[in-house]
Amino acid sequence: MSAPRPPTDPSGLERYYVLTGGRSGPGGSASSLDVATLIVSRAAAVPGMQHEHEEIIRRCRDPLSVAELGAHLGLPFNILAVLLADLLDAGRVEARDPIPASGAGSGPDLALLEEVLSGLQRL
């Protein structure tokens, strides 16, 4: 009997190595990305572009969080961050911080609720 052959599954670590060109993490502008960061396309895909880059640009015509994008593409965060770094450096996408909820954790704005109640009482 011959020895078992190593798996050649294209969805394994070899695929990630090829996708990122051997890079293990993003650098530069993408180092501050997190799962809630919104990504928006700023340019169209160009012929010859890596398939995953094209897919990111296509999906991010409307803002999409890094977490959602990773789920759509089936890629782990660190691999996606490397791909996003390429697109950020090329100016093809823009990263936006998510809009924080005003007064998050403090409950509804009391002044606004009083104005609404006053308006309802006048009806």
Tab-separated table of C-alpha atoms in Angstrom:
chain	number	residue	atom	x	y	z
A	1	MET	CA	0.000	0.000	0.000
A	2	SER	CA	1.144	3.507	-0.663
A	3	ALA	CA	1.237	6.254	1.932
A	4	PRO	CA	-1.821	8.508	2.122
A	5	ARG	CA	-1.552	11.595	-0.048
A	6	PRO	CA	-1.962	15.041	1.497
A	7	PRO	CA	-5.313	16.632	0.811
A	8	THR	CA	-5.497	19.000	-2.127
A	9	ASP	CA	-8.650	20.708	-0.943
A	10	PRO	CA	-8.692	24.169	-2.599
A	11	SER	CA	-10.674	25.571	0.325
A	12	GLY	CA	-7.931	24.837	2.853
A	13	LEU	CA	-4.916	26.761	4.039
A	14	GLU	CA	-3.272	26.573	0.620
A	15	ARG	CA	-6.122	28.617	-0.820
A	16	TYR	CA	-5.673	31.327	1.812
A	17	TYR	CA	-1.945	31.407	1.171
A	18	VAL	CA	-2.555	31.922	-2.538
A	19	LEU	CA	-5.281	34.547	-1.978
A	20	THR	CA	-3.050	36.675	0.226
A	21	GLY	CA	0.245	36.065	-1.557
A	22	GLY	CA	1.608	34.533	1.632
A	23	ARG	CA	0.771	37.541	3.825
A	24	SER	CA	-0.630	36.687	7.233
A	25	GLY	CA	-2.137	40.009	8.198
A	26	PRO	CA	-2.976	43.446	6.877
A	27	GLY	CA	-0.710	46.408	7.182
A	28	GLY	CA	-1.040	50.135	6.808
A	29	SER	CA	-4.535	51.512	6.463
A	30	ALA	CA	-6.227	48.156	7.071
A	31	SER	CA	-4.601	47.489	10.443
A	32	SER	CA	-7.444	49.348	12.191
A	33	LEU	CA	-10.240	47.317	10.577
A	34	ASP	CA	-12.651	45.480	12.825
A	35	VAL	CA	-15.768	43.425	12.140
A	36	ALA	CA	-18.076	46.466	12.393
A	37	THR	CA	-16.112	48.632	9.943
A	38	LEU	CA	-18.191	49.489	6.886
A	39	ILE	CA	-16.660	48.978	3.445
A	40	VAL	CA	-17.866	50.931	0.389
A	41	SER	CA	-16.663	50.605	-3.201
A	42	ARG	CA	-15.140	53.737	-4.701
A	43	ALA	CA	-14.257	52.348	-8.126
A	44	ALA	CA	-15.247	49.606	-10.508
A	45	ALA	CA	-13.356	46.362	-10.919
A	46	VAL	CA	-10.724	46.283	-13.641
A	47	PRO	CA	-9.957	43.461	-16.057
A	48	GLY	CA	-7.445	40.982	-14.687
A	49	MET	CA	-8.242	41.783	-11.070
A	50	GLN	CA	-8.189	38.926	-8.564
A	51	HIS	CA	-11.648	37.310	-8.355
A	52	GLU	CA	-12.026	37.980	-4.614
A	53	HIS	CA	-11.155	41.662	-5.104
A	54	GLU	CA	-13.807	41.900	-7.825
A	55	GLU	CA	-16.334	40.228	-5.546
A	56	ILE	CA	-15.590	42.659	-2.698
A	57	ILE	CA	-16.025	45.651	-4.998
A	58	ARG	CA	-19.266	44.254	-6.415
A	59	ARG	CA	-20.787	43.457	-3.013
A	60	CYS	CA	-19.790	46.780	-1.445
A	61	ARG	CA	-21.619	49.096	-3.812
A	62	ASP	CA	-23.721	49.808	-0.734
A	63	PRO	CA	-21.934	49.894	2.653
A	64	LEU	CA	-21.324	46.435	4.054
A	65	SER	CA	-19.638	45.535	7.332
A	66	VAL	CA	-16.463	43.469	7.340
A	67	ALA	CA	-18.336	40.754	9.247
A	68	GLU	CA	-21.104	40.571	6.628
A	69	LEU	CA	-18.596	40.612	3.797
A	70	GLY	CA	-16.627	37.777	5.376
A	71	ALA	CA	-19.804	35.727	5.737
A	72	HIS	CA	-20.781	36.299	2.098
A	73	LEU	CA	-17.325	35.359	0.828
A	74	GLY	CA	-16.706	32.550	3.316
A	75	LEU	CA	-13.379	34.039	4.383
A	76	PRO	CA	-11.887	34.409	7.872
A	77	PHE	CA	-11.331	37.937	9.153
A	78	ASN	CA	-7.536	37.983	8.810
A	79	ILE	CA	-7.649	36.779	5.186
A	80	LEU	CA	-10.366	39.280	4.279
A	81	ALA	CA	-8.419	42.071	6.002
A	82	VAL	CA	-5.396	41.378	3.772
A	83	LEU	CA	-7.584	41.559	0.661
A	84	LEU	CA	-9.225	44.752	1.919
A	85	ALA	CA	-5.792	46.265	2.572
A	86	ASP	CA	-4.947	45.773	-1.107
A	87	LEU	CA	-8.145	47.525	-2.170
A	88	LEU	CA	-7.780	50.321	0.395
A	89	ASP	CA	-4.206	51.015	-0.706
A	90	ALA	CA	-5.340	51.123	-4.350
A	91	GLY	CA	-8.192	53.510	-3.484
A	92	ARG	CA	-10.811	51.062	-4.791
A	93	VAL	CA	-12.738	50.856	-1.492
A	94	GLU	CA	-13.231	53.096	1.507
A	95	ALA	CA	-13.419	52.012	5.141
A	96	ARG	CA	-15.861	53.871	7.369
A	97	ASP	CA	-16.268	53.604	11.096
A	98	PRO	CA	-19.773	52.503	12.034
A	99	ILE	CA	-22.067	55.290	13.209
A	100	PRO	CA	-22.345	54.948	16.985
A	101	ALA	CA	-25.781	55.111	18.533
A	102	SER	CA	-26.128	58.488	20.204
A	103	GLY	CA	-25.985	58.043	23.933
A	104	ALA	CA	-25.640	54.299	23.571
A	105	GLY	CA	-26.476	52.569	26.821
A	106	SER	CA	-28.136	55.602	28.376
A	107	GLY	CA	-31.650	54.934	27.074
A	108	PRO	CA	-33.884	57.156	24.957
A	109	ASP	CA	-33.467	60.925	24.823
A	110	LEU	CA	-35.837	62.250	27.512
A	111	ALA	CA	-36.256	65.680	25.882
A	112	LEU	CA	-37.275	64.079	22.581
A	113	LEU	CA	-39.784	61.813	24.316
A	114	GLU	CA	-41.308	64.828	26.111
A	115	GLU	CA	-41.682	66.678	22.799
A	116	VAL	CA	-43.390	63.649	21.221
A	117	LEU	CA	-45.741	63.310	24.206
A	118	SER	CA	-46.563	67.025	24.052
A	119	GLY	CA	-47.296	66.761	20.337
A	120	LEU	CA	-49.550	63.748	20.859
A	121	GLN	CA	-51.466	65.535	23.625
A	122	ARG	CA	-52.189	68.452	21.269
A	123	LEU	CA	-53.827	66.145	18.719
